[in-house]
CSV table of C-alpha atoms in Angstrom, one decimal:
chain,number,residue,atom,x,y,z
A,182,UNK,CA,-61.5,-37.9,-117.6
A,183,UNK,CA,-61.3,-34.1,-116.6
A,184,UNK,CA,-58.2,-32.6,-118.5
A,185,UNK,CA,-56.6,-29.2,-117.5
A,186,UNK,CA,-55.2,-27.6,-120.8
A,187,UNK,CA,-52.1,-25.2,-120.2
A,188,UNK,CA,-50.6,-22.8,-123.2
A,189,UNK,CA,-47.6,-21.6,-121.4
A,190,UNK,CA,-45.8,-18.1,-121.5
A,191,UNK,CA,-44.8,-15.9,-119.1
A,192,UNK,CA,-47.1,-12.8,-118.9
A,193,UNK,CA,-50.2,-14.5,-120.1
A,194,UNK,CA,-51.0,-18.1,-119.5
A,195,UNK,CA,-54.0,-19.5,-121.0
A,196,UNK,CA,-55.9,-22.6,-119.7
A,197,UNK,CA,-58.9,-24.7,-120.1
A,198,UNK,CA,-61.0,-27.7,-117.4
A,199,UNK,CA,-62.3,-29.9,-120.4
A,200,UNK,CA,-64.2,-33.3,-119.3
A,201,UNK,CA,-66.7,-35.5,-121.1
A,202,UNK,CA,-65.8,-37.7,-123.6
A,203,UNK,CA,-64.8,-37.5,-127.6
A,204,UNK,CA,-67.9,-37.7,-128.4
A,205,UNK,CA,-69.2,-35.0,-125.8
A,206,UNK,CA,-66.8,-33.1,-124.7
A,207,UNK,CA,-68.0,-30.3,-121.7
A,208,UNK,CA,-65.8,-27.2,-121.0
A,209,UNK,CA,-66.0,-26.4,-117.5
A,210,UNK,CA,-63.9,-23.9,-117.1
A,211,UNK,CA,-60.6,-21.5,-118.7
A,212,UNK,CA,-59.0,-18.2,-118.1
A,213,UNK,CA,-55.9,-16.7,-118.0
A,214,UNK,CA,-53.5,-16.4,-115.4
A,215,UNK,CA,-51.5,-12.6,-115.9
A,216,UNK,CA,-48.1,-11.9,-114.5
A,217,UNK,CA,-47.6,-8.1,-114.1
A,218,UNK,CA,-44.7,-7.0,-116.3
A,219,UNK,CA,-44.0,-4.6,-113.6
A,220,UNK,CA,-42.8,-6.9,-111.4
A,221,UNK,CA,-39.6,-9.0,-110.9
A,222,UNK,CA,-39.0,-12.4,-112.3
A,223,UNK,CA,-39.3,-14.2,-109.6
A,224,UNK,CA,-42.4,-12.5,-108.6
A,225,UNK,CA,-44.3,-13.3,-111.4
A,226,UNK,CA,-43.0,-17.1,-111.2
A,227,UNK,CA,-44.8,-17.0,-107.7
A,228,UNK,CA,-47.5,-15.5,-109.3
A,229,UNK,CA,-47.6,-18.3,-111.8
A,230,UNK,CA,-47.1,-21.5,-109.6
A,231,UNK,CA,-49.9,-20.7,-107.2
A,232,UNK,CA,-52.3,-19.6,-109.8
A,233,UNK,CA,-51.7,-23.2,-111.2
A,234,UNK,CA,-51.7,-25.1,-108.5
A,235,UNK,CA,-55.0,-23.2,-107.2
A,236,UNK,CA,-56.8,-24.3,-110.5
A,237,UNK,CA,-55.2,-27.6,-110.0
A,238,UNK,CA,-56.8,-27.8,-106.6
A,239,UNK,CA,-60.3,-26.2,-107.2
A,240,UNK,CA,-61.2,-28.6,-110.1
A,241,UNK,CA,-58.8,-31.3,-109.5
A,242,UNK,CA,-58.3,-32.6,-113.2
A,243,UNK,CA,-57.0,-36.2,-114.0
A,244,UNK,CA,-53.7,-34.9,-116.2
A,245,UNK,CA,-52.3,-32.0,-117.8
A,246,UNK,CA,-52.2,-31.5,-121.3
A,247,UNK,CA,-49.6,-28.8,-122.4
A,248,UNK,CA,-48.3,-27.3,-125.6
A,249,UNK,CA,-44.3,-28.4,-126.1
A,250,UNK,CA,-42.1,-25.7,-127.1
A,251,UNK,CA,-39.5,-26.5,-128.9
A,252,UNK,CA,-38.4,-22.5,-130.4
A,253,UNK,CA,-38.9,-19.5,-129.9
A,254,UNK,CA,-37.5,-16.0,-131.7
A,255,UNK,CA,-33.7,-16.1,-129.6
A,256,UNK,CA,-32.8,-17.9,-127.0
A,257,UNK,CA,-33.1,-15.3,-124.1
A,258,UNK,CA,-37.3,-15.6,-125.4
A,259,UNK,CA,-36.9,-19.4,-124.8
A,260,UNK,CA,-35.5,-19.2,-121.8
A,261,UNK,CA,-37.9,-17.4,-120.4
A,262,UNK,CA,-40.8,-19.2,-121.4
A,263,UNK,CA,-38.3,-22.4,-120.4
A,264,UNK,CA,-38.8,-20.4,-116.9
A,265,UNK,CA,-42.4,-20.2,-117.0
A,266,UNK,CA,-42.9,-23.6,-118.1
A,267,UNK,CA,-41.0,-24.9,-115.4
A,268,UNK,CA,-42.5,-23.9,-112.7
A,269,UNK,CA,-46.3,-24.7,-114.1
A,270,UNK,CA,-44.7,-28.3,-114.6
A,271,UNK,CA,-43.5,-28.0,-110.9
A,272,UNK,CA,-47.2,-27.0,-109.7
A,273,UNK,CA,-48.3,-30.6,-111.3
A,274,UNK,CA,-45.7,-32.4,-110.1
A,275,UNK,CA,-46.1,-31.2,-106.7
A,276,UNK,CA,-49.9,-31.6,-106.7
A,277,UNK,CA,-49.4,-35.0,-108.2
A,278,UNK,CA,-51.2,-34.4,-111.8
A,279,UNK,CA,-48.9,-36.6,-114.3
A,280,UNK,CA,-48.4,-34.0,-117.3
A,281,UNK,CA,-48.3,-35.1,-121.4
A,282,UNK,CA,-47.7,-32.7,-124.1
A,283,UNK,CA,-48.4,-32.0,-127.3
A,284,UNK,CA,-46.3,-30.0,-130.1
A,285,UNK,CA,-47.8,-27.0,-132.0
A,286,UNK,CA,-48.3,-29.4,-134.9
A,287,UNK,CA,-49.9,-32.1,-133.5
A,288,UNK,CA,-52.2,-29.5,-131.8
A,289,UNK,CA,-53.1,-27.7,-135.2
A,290,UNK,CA,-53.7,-31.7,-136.4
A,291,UNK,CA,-55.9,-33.0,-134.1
A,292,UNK,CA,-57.9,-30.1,-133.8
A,293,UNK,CA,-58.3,-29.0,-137.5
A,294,UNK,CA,-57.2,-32.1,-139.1
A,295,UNK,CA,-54.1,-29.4,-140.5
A,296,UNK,CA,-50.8,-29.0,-138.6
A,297,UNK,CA,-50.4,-26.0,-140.1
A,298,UNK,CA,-54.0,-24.9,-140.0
A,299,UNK,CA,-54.1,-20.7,-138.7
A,300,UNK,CA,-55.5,-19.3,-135.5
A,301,UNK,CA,-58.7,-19.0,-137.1
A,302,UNK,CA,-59.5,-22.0,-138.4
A,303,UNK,CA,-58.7,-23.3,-134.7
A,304,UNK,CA,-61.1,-20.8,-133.0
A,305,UNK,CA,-63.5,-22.1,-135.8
A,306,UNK,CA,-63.1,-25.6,-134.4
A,307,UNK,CA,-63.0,-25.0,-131.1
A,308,UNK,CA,-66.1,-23.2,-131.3
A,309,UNK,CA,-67.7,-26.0,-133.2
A,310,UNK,CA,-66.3,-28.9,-131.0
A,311,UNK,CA,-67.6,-27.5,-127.5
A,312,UNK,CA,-70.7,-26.1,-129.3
A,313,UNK,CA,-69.9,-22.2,-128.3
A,314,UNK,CA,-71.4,-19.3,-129.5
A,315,UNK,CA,-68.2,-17.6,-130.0
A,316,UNK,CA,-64.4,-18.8,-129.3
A,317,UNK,CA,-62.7,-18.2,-125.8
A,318,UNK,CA,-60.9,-15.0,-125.8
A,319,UNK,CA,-58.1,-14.0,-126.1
A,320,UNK,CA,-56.2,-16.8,-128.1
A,321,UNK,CA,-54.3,-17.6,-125.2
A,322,UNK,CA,-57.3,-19.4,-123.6
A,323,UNK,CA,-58.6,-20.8,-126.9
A,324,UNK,CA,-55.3,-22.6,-127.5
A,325,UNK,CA,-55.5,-23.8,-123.8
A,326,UNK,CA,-59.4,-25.6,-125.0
A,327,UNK,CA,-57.1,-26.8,-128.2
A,328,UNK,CA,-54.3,-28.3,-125.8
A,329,UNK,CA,-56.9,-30.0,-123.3
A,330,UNK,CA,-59.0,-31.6,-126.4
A,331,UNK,CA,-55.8,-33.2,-128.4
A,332,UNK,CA,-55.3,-35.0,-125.3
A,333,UNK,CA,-59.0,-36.3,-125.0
A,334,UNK,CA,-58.9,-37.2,-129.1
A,335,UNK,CA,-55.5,-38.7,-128.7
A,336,UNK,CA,-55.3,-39.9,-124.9
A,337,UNK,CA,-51.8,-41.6,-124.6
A,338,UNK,CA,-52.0,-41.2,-120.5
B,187,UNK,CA,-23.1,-11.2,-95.9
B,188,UNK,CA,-23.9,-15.0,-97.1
B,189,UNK,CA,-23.9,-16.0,-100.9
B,190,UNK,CA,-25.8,-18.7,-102.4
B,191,UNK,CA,-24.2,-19.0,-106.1
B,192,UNK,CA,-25.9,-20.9,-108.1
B,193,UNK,CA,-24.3,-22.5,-111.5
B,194,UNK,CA,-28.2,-23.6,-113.2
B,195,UNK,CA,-27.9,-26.7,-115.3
B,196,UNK,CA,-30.8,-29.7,-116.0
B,197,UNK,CA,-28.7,-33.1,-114.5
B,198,UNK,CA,-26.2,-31.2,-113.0
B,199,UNK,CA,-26.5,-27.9,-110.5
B,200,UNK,CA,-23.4,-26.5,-108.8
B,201,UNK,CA,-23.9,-24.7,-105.6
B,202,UNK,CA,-21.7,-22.7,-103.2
B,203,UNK,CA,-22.5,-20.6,-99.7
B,204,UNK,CA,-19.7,-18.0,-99.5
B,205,UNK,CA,-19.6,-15.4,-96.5
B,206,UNK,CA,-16.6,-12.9,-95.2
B,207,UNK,CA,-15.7,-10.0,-97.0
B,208,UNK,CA,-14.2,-8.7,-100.0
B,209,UNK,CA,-10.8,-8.8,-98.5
B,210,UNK,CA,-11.3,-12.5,-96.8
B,211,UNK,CA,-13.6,-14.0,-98.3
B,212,UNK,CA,-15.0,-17.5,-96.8
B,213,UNK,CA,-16.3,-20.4,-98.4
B,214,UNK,CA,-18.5,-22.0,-96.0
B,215,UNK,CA,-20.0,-25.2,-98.2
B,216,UNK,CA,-20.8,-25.8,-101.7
B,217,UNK,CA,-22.0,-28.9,-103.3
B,218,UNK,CA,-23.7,-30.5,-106.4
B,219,UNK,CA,-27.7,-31.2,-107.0
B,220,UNK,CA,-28.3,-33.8,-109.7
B,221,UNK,CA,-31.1,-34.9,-111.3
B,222,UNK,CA,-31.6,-38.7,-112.5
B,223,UNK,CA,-31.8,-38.7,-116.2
B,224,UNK,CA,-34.0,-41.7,-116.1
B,225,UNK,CA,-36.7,-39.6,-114.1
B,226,UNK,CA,-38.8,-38.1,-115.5
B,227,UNK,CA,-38.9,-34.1,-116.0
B,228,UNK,CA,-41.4,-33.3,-113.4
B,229,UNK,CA,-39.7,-35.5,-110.9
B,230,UNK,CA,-36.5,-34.0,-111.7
B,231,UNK,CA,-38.1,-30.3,-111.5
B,232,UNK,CA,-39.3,-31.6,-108.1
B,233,UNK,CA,-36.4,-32.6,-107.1
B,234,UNK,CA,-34.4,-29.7,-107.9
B,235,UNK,CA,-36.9,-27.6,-106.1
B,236,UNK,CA,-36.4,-29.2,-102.8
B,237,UNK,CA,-32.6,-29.8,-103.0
B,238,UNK,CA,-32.4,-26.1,-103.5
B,239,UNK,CA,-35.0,-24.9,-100.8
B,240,UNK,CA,-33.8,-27.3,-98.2
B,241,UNK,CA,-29.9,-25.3,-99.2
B,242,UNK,CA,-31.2,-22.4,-98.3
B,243,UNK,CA,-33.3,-23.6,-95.2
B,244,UNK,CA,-29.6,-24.8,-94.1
B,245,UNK,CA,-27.6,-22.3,-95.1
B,246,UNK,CA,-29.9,-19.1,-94.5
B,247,UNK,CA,-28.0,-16.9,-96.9
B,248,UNK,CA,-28.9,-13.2,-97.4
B,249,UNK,CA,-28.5,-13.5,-101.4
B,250,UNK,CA,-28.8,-15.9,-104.1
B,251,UNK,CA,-26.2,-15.1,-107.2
B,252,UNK,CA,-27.4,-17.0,-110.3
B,253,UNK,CA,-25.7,-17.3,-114.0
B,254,UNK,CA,-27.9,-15.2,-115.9
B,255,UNK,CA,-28.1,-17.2,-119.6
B,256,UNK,CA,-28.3,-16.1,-122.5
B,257,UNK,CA,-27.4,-18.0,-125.3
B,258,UNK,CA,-28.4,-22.0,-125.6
B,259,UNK,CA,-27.1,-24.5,-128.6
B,260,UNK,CA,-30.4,-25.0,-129.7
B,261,UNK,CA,-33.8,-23.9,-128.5
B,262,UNK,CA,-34.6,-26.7,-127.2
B,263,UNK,CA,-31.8,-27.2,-125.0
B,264,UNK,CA,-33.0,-23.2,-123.8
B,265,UNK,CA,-36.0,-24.1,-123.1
B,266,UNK,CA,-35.2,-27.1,-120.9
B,267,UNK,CA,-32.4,-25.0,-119.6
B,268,UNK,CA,-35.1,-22.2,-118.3
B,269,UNK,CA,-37.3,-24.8,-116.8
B,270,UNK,CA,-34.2,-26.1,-114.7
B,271,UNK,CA,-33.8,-21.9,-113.8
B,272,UNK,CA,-37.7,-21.0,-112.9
B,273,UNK,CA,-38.0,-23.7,-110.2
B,274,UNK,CA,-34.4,-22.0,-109.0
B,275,UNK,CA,-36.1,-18.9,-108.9
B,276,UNK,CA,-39.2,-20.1,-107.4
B,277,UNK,CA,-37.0,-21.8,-104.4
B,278,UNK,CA,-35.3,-18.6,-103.8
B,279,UNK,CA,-38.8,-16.5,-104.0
B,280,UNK,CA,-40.8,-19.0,-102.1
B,281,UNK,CA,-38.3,-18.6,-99.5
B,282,UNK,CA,-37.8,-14.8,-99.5
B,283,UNK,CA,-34.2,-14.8,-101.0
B,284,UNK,CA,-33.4,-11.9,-103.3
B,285,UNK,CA,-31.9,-13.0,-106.5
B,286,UNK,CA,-29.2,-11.6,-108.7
B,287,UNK,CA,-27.7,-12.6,-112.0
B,288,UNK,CA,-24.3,-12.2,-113.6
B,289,UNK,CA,-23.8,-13.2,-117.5
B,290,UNK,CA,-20.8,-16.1,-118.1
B,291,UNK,CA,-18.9,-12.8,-119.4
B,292,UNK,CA,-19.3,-10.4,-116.3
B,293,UNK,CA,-18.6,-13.2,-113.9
B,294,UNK,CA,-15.1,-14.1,-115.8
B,295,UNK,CA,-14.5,-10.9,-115.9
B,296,UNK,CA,-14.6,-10.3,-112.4
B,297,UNK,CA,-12.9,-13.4,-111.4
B,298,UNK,CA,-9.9,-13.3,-113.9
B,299,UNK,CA,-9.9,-9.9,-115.4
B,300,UNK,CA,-10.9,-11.2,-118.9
B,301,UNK,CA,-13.9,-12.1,-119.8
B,302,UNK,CA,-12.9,-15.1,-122.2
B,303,UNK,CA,-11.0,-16.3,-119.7
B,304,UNK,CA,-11.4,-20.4,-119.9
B,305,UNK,CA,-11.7,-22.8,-117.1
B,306,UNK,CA,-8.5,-23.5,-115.7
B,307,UNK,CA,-7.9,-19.6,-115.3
B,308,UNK,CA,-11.5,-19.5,-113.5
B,309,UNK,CA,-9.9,-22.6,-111.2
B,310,UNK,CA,-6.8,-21.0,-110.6
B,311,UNK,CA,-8.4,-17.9,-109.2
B,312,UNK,CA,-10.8,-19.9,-106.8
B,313,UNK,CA,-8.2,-21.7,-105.7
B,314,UNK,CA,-6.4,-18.3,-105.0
B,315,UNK,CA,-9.3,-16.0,-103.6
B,316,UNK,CA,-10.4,-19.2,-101.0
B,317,UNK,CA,-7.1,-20.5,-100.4
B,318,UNK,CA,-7.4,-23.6,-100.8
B,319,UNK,CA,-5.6,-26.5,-102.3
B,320,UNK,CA,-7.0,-27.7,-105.4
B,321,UNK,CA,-10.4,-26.1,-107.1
B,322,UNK,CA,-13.8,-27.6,-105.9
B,323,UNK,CA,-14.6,-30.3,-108.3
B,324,UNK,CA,-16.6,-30.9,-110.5
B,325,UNK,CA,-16.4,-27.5,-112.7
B,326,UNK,CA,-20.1,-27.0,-112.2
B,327,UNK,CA,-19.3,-26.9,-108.3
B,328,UNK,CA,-16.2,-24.4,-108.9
B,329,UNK,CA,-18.4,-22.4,-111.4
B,330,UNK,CA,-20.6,-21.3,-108.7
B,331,UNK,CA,-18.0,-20.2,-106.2
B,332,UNK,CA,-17.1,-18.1,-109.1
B,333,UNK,CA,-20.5,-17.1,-109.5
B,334,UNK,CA,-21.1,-16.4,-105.3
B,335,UNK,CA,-17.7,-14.6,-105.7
B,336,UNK,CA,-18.6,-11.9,-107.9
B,337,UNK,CA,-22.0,-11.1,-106.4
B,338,UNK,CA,-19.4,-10.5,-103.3
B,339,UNK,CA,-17.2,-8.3,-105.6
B,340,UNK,CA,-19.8,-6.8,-107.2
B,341,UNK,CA,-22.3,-6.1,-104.3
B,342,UNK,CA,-25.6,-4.5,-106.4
B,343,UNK,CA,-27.4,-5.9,-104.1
């Protein structure tokens, strides 16, 4: 099972291609999709949706795993990330990739065995579970590697 | 000039294409997009998507004139809230249609004169400004000829 991790926001989108199994898990791929603050909304939703749905179609995973928001610091904040998650859950829906996802805490607790466990002691784990030499940068794309593997150690698609 | 208003919702979208001037202006069609709450919210997001693009396919409006939001009971609700308005967006961008936005506040405002106006005032006023017999129903329908009405009024564009 190939999984594509996804850490929404709107200027900087993280994500991961993790295959293998639980056992031996392979990173393929990440990076991190940038929408220029410069431009207008709905430019950087373009921006967004074809970056996705290019990764989607270059290493055609079998699902999406993506972090669930469920608050943010106001509501105009949520919104907007509401915005951006939107239209990356469009560019599944459209390419046919069925999406689960995971909240914050269960993310933390699958990966560190802590669901409230800091960014470090993620990085730390990451590093150690894909057998790195030093975690994915910036955090964006080494929460993306933390969203793809919760759904490998927990697989409820 | 040809307004798409858009009142953004998650089961329940208003639209309206308004033309004519600021002295006679004309509603030429408006209608609801709704969403099956039994589907899930990809297929939803999909179908949103398409409803919208295939309106402005139709309609070939010069404009699209969305509530701007602000405010959300809870965070959650936000968020799925902003997901519902980035695939709006998206339509609108993937189909080179500039976008404005009005808050609840400046398109009340603009409609009745007072921005805490409540619904029946908003009614009343469509009812007036379009001439026609009773207010388009349901309120999310009559919302955005409010919403197409002020872009009209307004004209930043």
């Amino acid at each position: 099972m190939t999984i594509l991790g996804i850490d929404p926001g709107t200027a900087r989108i993280g994500w991961s291609v993790i295959g293998g199994t639980v056992h031996s898990p392979t990173p393929y791929a990440c990076g991190l999709v940038t929408t220029p603050k410069e431009d207008g909304k709905e430019a950087r939703l373009t921006i967004l949706f074809d970056s996705i749905t290019a990764i989607i179609k270059k290493y055609t995973p079998d699902v999406a795993s993506i972090e669930d928001l469920f608050f943010a610091t106001n509501a105009k904040t949520a919104i907007s990330v509401g915005e951006a998650r939107g239209v990356i859950l469009l560019a599944c829906a459209k390419t046919g990739l069925p999406v689960v996802s995971y909240t914050p805490l269960a993310i933390k607790r699958t990966i560190t065995g802590n669901g409230q466990a800091d960014k470090k002691q993620v990085e730390k784990m990451i590093v150690q579970i894909l057998k790195l030499k030093t975690a994915p940068k910036p955090d964006d794309v080494c929460d993306a590697c933390a969203i793809a593997l919760t759904h490998l150690y927990t697989n409820t698609y």
